[in-house]
Short mmCIF file of C-alpha atoms in Angstrom, two decimals:
data_model
loop_
_atom_site.label_atom_id
_atom_site.label_comp_id
_atom_site.label_asym_id
_atom_site.label_seq_id
_atom_site.Cartn_x
_atom_site.Cartn_y
_atom_site.Cartn_z
CA UNK A 1 -19.23 -2.82 8.57
CA UNK A 2 -18.76 -6.57 8.53
CA UNK A 3 -18.02 -8.75 5.55
CA UNK A 4 -20.69 -11.37 4.78
CA UNK A 5 -19.94 -14.77 6.28
CA UNK A 6 -17.43 -16.94 4.47
CA UNK A 7 -15.47 -20.11 4.94
CA UNK A 8 -11.88 -19.33 5.90
CA UNK A 9 -9.22 -21.70 4.59
CA UNK A 10 -5.55 -21.60 5.58
CA UNK A 11 -3.79 -23.91 3.12
CA UNK A 12 -0.49 -25.46 4.16
CA UNK A 13 0.89 -25.55 0.62
CA UNK A 14 0.48 -23.71 -2.67
CA UNK A 15 -0.90 -26.91 -4.18
CA UNK A 16 -3.59 -27.06 -1.51
CA UNK A 17 -4.46 -23.40 -2.11
CA UNK A 18 -4.77 -24.00 -5.87
CA UNK A 19 -6.87 -27.12 -5.29
CA UNK A 20 -9.32 -25.23 -3.06
CA UNK A 21 -9.56 -22.49 -5.69
CA UNK A 22 -10.20 -25.00 -8.47
CA UNK A 23 -12.97 -26.71 -6.49
CA UNK A 24 -14.75 -23.57 -5.28
CA UNK A 25 -17.44 -21.70 -7.14
CA UNK A 26 -16.81 -18.34 -5.56
CA UNK A 27 -13.47 -18.27 -3.75
CA UNK A 28 -11.13 -15.32 -3.29
CA UNK A 29 -7.42 -15.26 -2.49
CA UNK A 30 -6.43 -13.24 0.59
CA UNK A 31 -2.92 -12.03 1.28
CA UNK A 32 -2.58 -8.50 2.68
CA UNK A 33 -6.27 -7.84 2.17
CA UNK A 34 -5.85 -4.15 1.41
CA UNK A 35 -8.10 -4.38 -1.65
CA UNK A 36 -10.20 -7.46 -0.83
CA UNK A 37 -11.27 -6.66 2.75
CA UNK A 38 -12.67 -3.19 1.98
CA UNK A 39 -14.59 -4.69 -0.97
CA UNK A 40 -15.93 -7.45 1.29
CA UNK A 41 -16.91 -4.95 4.00
CA UNK A 42 -18.86 -2.90 1.46
CA UNK A 43 -20.41 -6.19 0.24
CA UNK A 44 -19.23 -5.45 -3.28
CA UNK A 45 -17.61 -8.87 -3.09
CA UNK A 46 -19.16 -11.80 -1.21
CA UNK A 47 -16.87 -14.79 -1.57
CA UNK A 48 -18.12 -18.07 -0.09
CA UNK A 49 -14.52 -19.13 0.55
CA UNK A 50 -11.48 -17.03 1.42
CA UNK A 51 -8.14 -18.73 0.85
CA UNK A 52 -5.54 -17.06 3.05
CA UNK A 53 -2.18 -17.57 1.34
CA UNK A 54 -0.33 -15.13 3.61
CA UNK A 55 1.39 -17.88 5.61
CA UNK A 56 2.54 -20.02 2.69
CA UNK A 57 6.31 -20.56 2.82
CA UNK A 58 8.67 -19.45 0.06
CA UNK A 59 6.54 -16.75 -1.56
CA UNK A 60 7.84 -13.77 0.41
CA UNK A 61 11.20 -13.30 -1.28
CA UNK A 62 12.84 -11.00 -3.82
CA UNK A 63 15.62 -12.85 -5.63
CA UNK A 64 18.23 -12.20 -8.31
CA UNK A 65 17.68 -14.81 -11.04
CA UNK A 66 20.51 -13.68 -13.31
CA UNK A 67 18.69 -12.02 -16.19
CA UNK A 68 15.68 -11.02 -14.10
CA UNK A 69 14.49 -10.19 -10.59
CA UNK A 70 11.75 -12.40 -9.15
CA UNK A 71 9.23 -10.97 -6.68
CA UNK A 72 7.12 -13.48 -4.72
CA UNK A 73 3.38 -13.19 -4.17
CA UNK A 74 3.66 -12.25 -0.51
CA UNK A 75 6.23 -9.43 -0.80
CA UNK A 76 4.71 -6.32 0.75
CA UNK A 77 4.87 -2.78 -0.65
CA UNK A 78 7.17 -1.68 2.18
CA UNK A 79 9.69 -4.37 1.20
CA UNK A 80 9.39 -3.72 -2.55
CA UNK A 81 9.96 -0.03 -1.95
CA UNK A 82 13.12 -0.48 0.12
CA UNK A 83 14.70 -3.61 -1.36
CA UNK A 84 18.15 -3.00 -2.89
CA UNK A 85 17.58 -5.26 -5.93
CA UNK A 86 14.29 -3.57 -6.80
CA UNK A 87 15.74 -0.12 -6.31
CA UNK A 88 18.59 -0.93 -8.67
CA UNK A 89 16.93 -3.01 -11.37
CA UNK A 90 13.28 -1.95 -11.14
CA UNK A 91 13.51 1.62 -9.90
CA UNK A 92 10.06 2.58 -11.17
CA UNK A 93 8.46 -0.23 -9.15
CA UNK A 94 10.40 0.70 -6.01
CA UNK A 95 9.31 4.31 -6.42
CA UNK A 96 5.68 3.26 -7.04
CA UNK A 97 5.71 0.99 -3.99
CA UNK A 98 7.10 3.80 -1.84
CA UNK A 99 4.22 6.14 -2.68
CA UNK A 100 1.36 3.64 -2.65
CA UNK A 101 -1.49 4.54 -0.27
CA UNK A 102 0.03 5.16 3.18
CA UNK A 103 2.43 3.50 5.60
CA UNK A 104 -0.11 1.17 7.21
CA UNK A 105 -1.23 -0.08 3.80
CA UNK A 106 2.36 -0.51 2.60
CA UNK A 107 3.07 -2.58 5.72
CA UNK A 108 0.23 -4.97 4.96
CA UNK A 109 -0.54 -4.90 1.23
CA UNK A 110 1.41 -6.89 -1.35
CA UNK A 111 2.85 -5.89 -4.70
CA UNK A 112 1.35 -8.92 -6.44
CA UNK A 113 -2.01 -8.37 -4.74
CA UNK A 114 -2.21 -4.82 -6.03
CA UNK A 115 -1.40 -6.01 -9.53
CA UNK A 116 -3.91 -8.87 -9.41
CA UNK A 117 -6.57 -6.43 -8.19
CA UNK A 118 -5.95 -4.34 -11.36
CA UNK A 119 -7.33 -1.06 -10.08
CA UNK A 120 -7.41 1.47 -12.90
CA UNK A 121 -5.54 3.97 -10.71
CA UNK A 122 -3.07 1.74 -8.87
CA UNK A 123 0.61 2.67 -8.93
CA UNK A 124 2.15 -0.79 -9.51
CA UNK A 125 0.55 -1.61 -12.89
CA UNK A 126 2.19 1.38 -14.56
CA UNK A 127 5.58 0.30 -13.26
CA UNK A 128 5.31 -3.33 -14.38
CA UNK A 129 4.01 -2.25 -17.80
CA UNK A 130 6.95 0.07 -18.33
CA UNK A 131 9.44 -2.49 -17.02
CA UNK A 132 8.14 -5.18 -19.38
CA UNK A 133 7.54 -7.52 -16.45
CA UNK A 134 6.10 -11.01 -16.76
CA UNK A 135 3.29 -12.19 -14.44
CA UNK A 136 3.59 -15.77 -13.25
CA UNK A 137 0.15 -17.34 -12.80
CA UNK A 138 -0.28 -20.77 -11.24
CA UNK A 139 -3.23 -23.15 -11.10
CA UNK A 140 -3.83 -26.90 -10.85
CA UNK A 141 -3.78 -26.80 -14.66
CA UNK A 142 -0.20 -25.62 -14.58
CA UNK A 143 1.89 -22.48 -14.58
CA UNK A 144 1.82 -19.85 -17.32
CA UNK A 145 3.56 -16.55 -17.94
CA UNK A 146 1.57 -13.47 -18.90
CA UNK A 147 3.36 -10.38 -20.25
CA UNK A 148 2.34 -7.23 -18.37
CA UNK A 149 1.11 -5.75 -21.67
CA UNK A 150 -1.54 -8.53 -21.83
CA UNK A 151 -2.35 -8.65 -18.12
CA UNK A 152 -4.54 -5.58 -17.51
CA UNK A 153 -7.78 -6.27 -19.36
CA UNK A 154 -10.16 -3.64 -17.98
CA UNK A 155 -11.13 -1.88 -14.73
CA UNK A 156 -10.55 -4.36 -11.87
CA UNK A 157 -10.15 -7.11 -14.45
CA UNK A 158 -6.91 -8.92 -15.10
CA UNK A 159 -6.02 -11.85 -17.34
CA UNK A 160 -5.99 -14.18 -14.32
CA UNK A 161 -8.54 -17.01 -14.45
CA UNK A 162 -10.72 -17.70 -11.40
CA UNK A 163 -8.61 -20.69 -10.40
CA UNK A 164 -5.25 -18.92 -10.80
CA UNK A 165 -3.01 -17.23 -8.24
CA UNK A 166 -0.44 -14.60 -9.22
CA UNK A 167 2.49 -16.34 -7.53
CA UNK A 168 5.17 -13.93 -8.66
CA UNK A 169 6.45 -11.28 -11.03
CA UNK A 170 9.63 -11.53 -13.08
CA UNK A 171 11.25 -8.24 -14.03
CA UNK A 172 13.93 -8.33 -16.74
CA UNK A 173 17.17 -6.54 -15.92
CA UNK A 174 18.52 -3.77 -18.08
CA UNK A 175 17.72 -0.14 -18.73
CA UNK A 176 16.65 2.55 -16.30
CA UNK A 177 13.20 3.47 -15.05
CA UNK A 178 11.25 5.99 -12.99
CA UNK A 179 7.72 6.63 -11.70
CA UNK A 180 6.01 9.94 -10.95
CA UNK A 181 2.47 10.80 -9.91
CA UNK A 182 0.07 13.32 -8.44
CA UNK A 183 -1.87 11.75 -5.57
CA UNK A 184 -5.47 12.57 -4.70
CA UNK A 185 -4.41 14.19 -1.44
CA UNK A 186 -1.69 16.26 -3.09
CA UNK A 187 1.97 15.38 -3.36
CA UNK A 188 2.26 11.64 -3.86
CA UNK A 189 -0.19 10.47 -1.17
CA UNK A 190 -3.12 8.22 -2.04
CA UNK A 191 -4.19 6.93 -5.45
CA UNK A 192 -2.78 8.79 -8.44
CA UNK A 193 -5.06 11.22 -10.25
CA UNK A 194 -2.47 10.59 -12.94
CA UNK A 195 0.82 8.73 -12.82
CA UNK A 196 3.45 7.66 -15.32
CA UNK A 197 6.22 5.08 -15.36
CA UNK A 198 8.96 5.17 -17.96
CA UNK A 199 11.70 2.73 -18.91
CA UNK A 200 14.53 3.48 -21.30
CA UNK A 201 17.51 1.63 -22.63
CA UNK A 202 20.49 3.37 -24.15
CA UNK A 203 23.92 4.83 -23.53
CA UNK A 204 25.42 8.32 -23.45
CA UNK A 205 22.05 10.01 -23.57
CA UNK A 206 20.81 8.13 -26.62
CA UNK A 207 17.53 6.26 -26.28
CA UNK A 208 17.63 2.91 -28.08
CA UNK A 209 14.35 1.65 -26.64
CA UNK A 210 11.63 2.95 -24.34
CA UNK A 211 8.30 2.08 -22.77
CA UNK A 212 5.96 4.60 -21.17
CA UNK A 213 2.94 3.55 -19.09
CA UNK A 214 0.17 5.74 -17.69
CA UNK A 215 -2.21 5.00 -14.80
CA UNK A 216 -5.21 6.71 -13.27
CA UNK A 217 -6.49 8.43 -16.39
CA UNK A 218 -8.34 5.72 -18.32
CA UNK A 219 -10.28 2.51 -17.62
CA UNK A 220 -7.03 0.62 -17.16
CA UNK A 221 -3.31 1.33 -16.95
CA UNK A 222 -1.90 1.36 -20.48
CA UNK A 223 1.28 1.58 -22.53
CA UNK A 224 1.44 4.94 -24.31
CA UNK A 225 3.24 3.67 -27.39
CA UNK A 226 3.09 6.96 -29.35
CA UNK A 227 4.73 8.69 -26.42
CA UNK A 228 7.51 6.10 -26.30
CA UNK A 229 8.08 6.36 -30.06
CA UNK A 230 8.68 10.08 -29.63
CA UNK A 231 11.83 9.43 -27.62
CA UNK A 232 13.10 6.18 -29.19
CA UNK A 233 16.07 6.80 -31.46
CA UNK A 234 16.69 10.27 -30.09
CA UNK A 235 19.05 11.72 -27.55
CA UNK A 236 16.50 12.53 -24.84
CA UNK A 237 16.24 16.21 -25.83
CA UNK A 238 13.69 18.46 -24.17
CA UNK A 239 11.88 18.70 -27.50
CA UNK A 240 11.56 14.91 -27.68
CA UNK A 241 10.33 14.80 -24.08
CA UNK A 242 7.73 17.48 -24.79
CA UNK A 243 6.55 15.57 -27.87
CA UNK A 244 6.29 12.37 -25.84
CA UNK A 245 4.26 14.17 -23.17
CA UNK A 246 1.87 15.51 -25.82
CA UNK A 247 1.08 11.91 -26.86
CA UNK A 248 0.45 10.59 -23.32
CA UNK A 249 -3.27 10.01 -23.85
CA UNK A 250 -3.36 9.13 -27.55
CA UNK A 251 -5.88 6.40 -28.40
CA UNK A 252 -7.44 6.14 -24.92
CA UNK A 253 -10.70 7.39 -23.45
CA UNK A 254 -9.81 9.70 -20.57
CA UNK A 255 -12.15 9.39 -17.58
CA UNK A 256 -13.23 12.12 -15.20
CA UNK A 257 -14.34 12.00 -11.58
CA UNK A 258 -14.44 14.35 -8.60
CA UNK A 259 -10.63 14.46 -8.57
CA UNK A 260 -10.22 15.76 -12.06
CA UNK A 261 -11.90 16.60 -15.37
CA UNK A 262 -10.91 15.08 -18.70
CA UNK A 263 -8.92 18.17 -19.61
CA UNK A 264 -7.11 18.21 -16.26
CA UNK A 265 -6.22 14.53 -16.49
CA UNK A 266 -4.97 14.87 -20.07
CA UNK A 267 -2.79 17.71 -18.88
CA UNK A 268 -1.53 15.78 -15.83
CA UNK A 269 -0.73 12.66 -17.87
CA UNK A 270 1.59 14.77 -20.01
CA UNK A 271 3.14 16.45 -16.99
CA UNK A 272 3.97 13.17 -15.29
CA UNK A 273 5.25 11.51 -18.47
CA UNK A 274 7.56 14.51 -18.79
CA UNK A 275 8.69 14.39 -15.16
CA UNK A 276 9.34 10.66 -15.22
CA UNK A 277 11.30 10.99 -18.49
CA UNK A 278 13.33 13.89 -17.10
CA UNK A 279 14.07 11.83 -13.99
CA UNK A 280 15.29 8.82 -15.93
CA UNK A 281 17.25 10.84 -18.50
CA UNK A 282 18.87 13.09 -15.91
CA UNK B 1 -12.16 -20.54 14.45
CA UNK B 2 -9.91 -20.72 17.52
CA UNK B 3 -7.29 -17.99 17.59
CA UNK B 4 -4.51 -16.99 19.97
CA UNK B 5 -3.13 -13.43 19.89
CA UNK B 6 -0.70 -11.67 22.19
CA UNK B 7 -2.13 -8.24 23.01
CA UNK B 8 0.05 -5.84 24.99
CA UNK B 9 2.04 -8.78 26.28
CA UNK B 10 -0.99 -10.78 27.44
CA UNK B 11 -2.03 -13.94 25.63
CA UNK B 12 -5.65 -13.67 24.49
CA UNK B 13 -7.79 -15.96 22.43
CA UNK B 14 -11.11 -17.54 21.77
CA UNK B 15 -13.46 -18.74 19.10
CA UNK B 16 -14.20 -16.02 16.53
CA UNK B 17 -16.16 -15.97 13.30
CA UNK B 18 -13.74 -15.57 10.35
CA UNK B 19 -15.42 -12.30 9.37
CA UNK B 20 -14.59 -10.71 12.74
CA UNK B 21 -12.38 -7.68 12.14
CA UNK B 22 -9.35 -7.26 14.36
CA UNK B 23 -10.64 -3.92 15.67
CA UNK B 24 -13.88 -5.58 16.82
CA UNK B 25 -11.96 -8.43 18.44
CA UNK B 26 -9.96 -5.83 20.40
CA UNK B 27 -12.95 -3.68 21.33
CA UNK B 28 -15.78 -6.18 21.74
CA UNK B 29 -14.05 -9.39 22.80
CA UNK B 30 -11.26 -7.86 24.90
CA UNK B 31 -12.90 -4.57 25.93
CA UNK B 32 -9.92 -2.56 24.67
CA UNK B 33 -11.93 0.38 23.37
CA UNK B 34 -8.97 2.74 23.03
CA UNK B 35 -8.58 1.58 19.43
CA UNK B 36 -11.23 3.55 17.56
CA UNK B 37 -13.36 2.79 14.53
CA UNK B 38 -13.30 5.97 12.46
CA UNK B 39 -14.09 5.80 8.79
CA UNK B 40 -14.32 1.99 8.65
CA UNK B 41 -13.06 2.11 5.06
CA UNK B 42 -9.32 1.99 5.60
CA UNK B 43 -8.64 5.68 5.14
CA UNK B 44 -8.55 7.44 8.50
CA UNK B 45 -6.13 5.38 10.59
CA UNK B 46 -7.98 5.84 13.91
CA UNK B 47 -7.88 2.03 14.29
CA UNK B 48 -4.09 1.80 13.85
CA UNK B 49 -2.38 -0.83 15.99
CA UNK B 50 1.11 -2.32 15.82
CA UNK B 51 1.26 -5.94 14.64
CA UNK B 52 4.65 -7.64 14.94
CA UNK B 53 6.32 -4.22 15.05
CA UNK B 54 4.53 -2.66 12.08
CA UNK B 55 1.49 -0.40 11.99
CA UNK B 56 -1.67 -1.75 10.39
CA UNK B 57 -5.27 -0.57 10.25
CA UNK B 58 -7.19 -3.00 12.43
CA UNK B 59 -10.50 -2.28 10.64
CA UNK B 60 -8.98 -3.77 7.50
CA UNK B 61 -7.52 -6.94 9.01
CA UNK B 62 -9.42 -10.04 10.04
CA UNK B 63 -8.86 -11.25 13.60
CA UNK B 64 -8.01 -14.68 12.16
CA UNK B 65 -5.18 -13.07 10.16
CA UNK B 66 -3.65 -11.96 13.45
CA UNK B 67 -3.67 -15.49 14.88
CA UNK B 68 -0.29 -16.20 16.48
CA UNK B 69 0.89 -12.61 16.15
CA UNK B 70 1.82 -9.99 18.71
CA UNK B 71 -0.19 -6.76 18.90
CA UNK B 72 0.33 -3.46 20.72
CA UNK B 73 -2.59 -1.11 21.26
CA UNK B 74 -2.85 2.31 22.90
CA UNK B 75 -3.70 0.61 26.21
CA UNK B 76 -0.25 -0.97 26.27
CA UNK B 77 2.01 2.02 25.72
CA UNK B 78 2.02 3.65 29.19
CA UNK B 79 3.87 1.95 32.04
CA UNK B 80 1.54 2.22 35.01
CA UNK B 81 0.92 5.94 35.57
CA UNK B 82 3.98 6.90 33.54
CA UNK B 83 2.99 8.10 30.10
CA UNK B 84 4.88 7.01 26.99
CA UNK B 85 6.97 9.94 25.64
CA UNK B 86 4.56 10.24 22.70
CA UNK B 87 1.56 10.41 25.03
CA UNK B 88 3.40 13.02 27.09
CA UNK B 89 4.15 14.99 23.93
CA UNK B 90 0.47 15.04 22.90
CA UNK B 91 -0.37 16.18 26.46
CA UNK B 92 2.26 18.89 26.63
CA UNK B 93 1.87 20.26 23.10
CA UNK B 94 -1.93 20.08 22.90
CA UNK B 95 -1.67 17.43 20.20
CA UNK B 96 -5.36 16.63 20.44
CA UNK B 97 -8.59 18.52 20.13
CA UNK B 98 -11.54 16.11 20.06
CA UNK B 99 -9.14 13.23 20.66
CA UNK B 100 -10.81 10.72 18.35
CA UNK B 101 -7.79 10.24 16.06
CA UNK B 102 -5.31 10.34 18.95
CA UNK B 103 -4.87 6.61 19.67
CA UNK B 104 -4.10 5.91 16.02
CA UNK B 105 -1.89 9.00 15.75
CA UNK B 106 0.08 7.86 18.79
CA UNK B 107 0.57 4.31 17.48
CA UNK B 108 1.81 5.65 14.11
CA UNK B 109 4.06 8.15 15.87
CA UNK B 110 5.56 5.43 18.07
CA UNK B 111 6.34 3.34 14.99
CA UNK B 112 7.84 6.40 13.27
CA UNK B 113 10.07 7.26 16.23
CA UNK B 114 11.13 3.64 16.70
CA UNK B 115 12.72 3.88 13.23
CA UNK B 116 13.93 7.48 13.47
CA UNK B 117 13.91 9.33 16.79
CA UNK B 118 14.98 12.64 15.20
CA UNK B 119 12.53 13.17 12.33
CA UNK B 120 12.26 16.47 10.48
CA UNK B 121 8.89 18.17 10.26
CA UNK B 122 8.48 16.74 6.74
CA UNK B 123 9.35 13.25 7.97
CA UNK B 124 6.78 13.52 10.77
CA UNK B 125 4.10 14.65 8.32
CA UNK B 126 5.01 11.81 5.95
CA UNK B 127 5.09 9.35 8.87
CA UNK B 128 1.50 10.10 9.87
CA UNK B 129 0.15 10.30 6.30
CA UNK B 130 -2.09 7.32 7.04
CA UNK B 131 -3.82 9.06 9.94
CA UNK B 132 -6.43 11.76 9.44
CA UNK B 133 -7.41 14.41 12.01
CA UNK B 134 -10.90 15.79 11.33
CA UNK B 135 -10.11 18.72 13.65
CA UNK B 136 -7.16 19.39 11.31
CA UNK B 137 -4.90 19.82 14.33
CA UNK B 138 -1.81 18.63 12.51
CA UNK B 139 0.38 21.54 13.56
CA UNK B 140 0.34 20.58 17.22
CA UNK B 141 0.48 16.87 16.39
CA UNK B 142 3.79 17.46 14.59
CA UNK B 143 5.06 19.42 17.61
CA UNK B 144 3.95 16.59 19.90
CA UNK B 145 5.90 14.01 17.92
CA UNK B 146 9.00 16.21 17.88
CA UNK B 147 8.64 16.72 21.64
CA UNK B 148 8.53 12.94 22.06
CA UNK B 149 11.54 12.44 19.79
CA UNK B 150 13.60 14.89 21.83
CA UNK B 151 12.54 13.22 25.07
CA UNK B 152 13.51 9.80 23.67
CA UNK B 153 16.90 11.22 22.61
CA UNK B 154 17.43 12.59 26.14
CA UNK B 155 17.23 16.22 25.01
CA UNK B 156 15.10 19.10 26.28
CA UNK B 157 11.69 18.37 24.76
CA UNK B 158 10.28 21.87 25.27
CA UNK B 159 12.91 23.38 22.98
CA UNK B 160 12.54 20.74 20.26
CA UNK B 161 8.82 21.24 19.88
CA UNK B 162 9.14 24.96 19.21
CA UNK B 163 9.69 26.51 15.84
CA UNK B 164 7.62 24.15 13.71
CA UNK B 165 6.34 26.20 10.82
CA UNK B 166 2.60 26.37 10.37
#
């Protein structure tokens, strides 16, 4: 399978990349290509211009910015999964990155690329939702910040405009987080049939604040607010965790496919909310 | 577009269409047909090559993305007639049946052992999670990798490859 023909542009600066995007009718941004190239090979996407940002300087770093951690657009899953700052301050994202797809994909694909692609069953979106991350979108019109809660619009649809590049993610420090999933090939390999990321803030077992995000079960990754409310203000008891798990799919339409029925996915969503909560409260 | 890629230590290059996939550049332009096209969708790993020290699936990378980089393929792992320890392991432990997945399996195993030359059975299985064997011959593949690890550590490889649970 070959992609359809396209014009290949290697910009020498972010500004040049954004300019090409703003002037093109049907351009796509290429970094690791783990989502874009398969789509192009299957001719589900036929961009006239491909803007390869993978060699742009300065976008491949993870930095401590005081009150938050900043992840650049070109940071690959393998780096996100093993980086000490991410493991400490954004544990759920490190765990998600470590179980995304397989080793070859983690070596090539980027954290920001996965998020921009907005697959309904990707691992990263659940983590950034739970962590309350902020997406940094850039265009020739200027830079803007998009809260994770507003970023995932629908299946394969994010809040990014056609002329914008997701240049980074800012993750606020504070709290503890965890991610757990069941992969399509069993264990944690491949896309999640259901996965959950949780973030809590509190001391001595008390839960002052919490966010719980679920992926793989509905048309987009979502914040399960009823589940979070079940643990906020409590002491992380097993009863509270069980109540949270029972609200994992409140207010969403659960999808089914060859990997799992509606009933199975509803069950799994609760199981992985419970496991992620137990991990973070342990 | 003009590209220049080091393949198995030899500088290669030429004018390629941007849509040319790296696996087709290796097979069709360079005649290096040891790298296989399996599923062509990014799942099976038969096309795995090592780019700048890290495994990637060459059916899901454009040749132009590899411009200026250094690539190792299955053709580059033996030294003359002397097999790489991983190749020897697959030979000795019957790590292949039809052999179609073998080049990719070997490249992933080399990358695994470069990071950890004494992997547990679980670590071997995790390390080749991106490579599928349609013959389902994973048991002997795991033994082959453990054989190679022992050989690379200077231990008796026959002993190390025994006792892997099925």
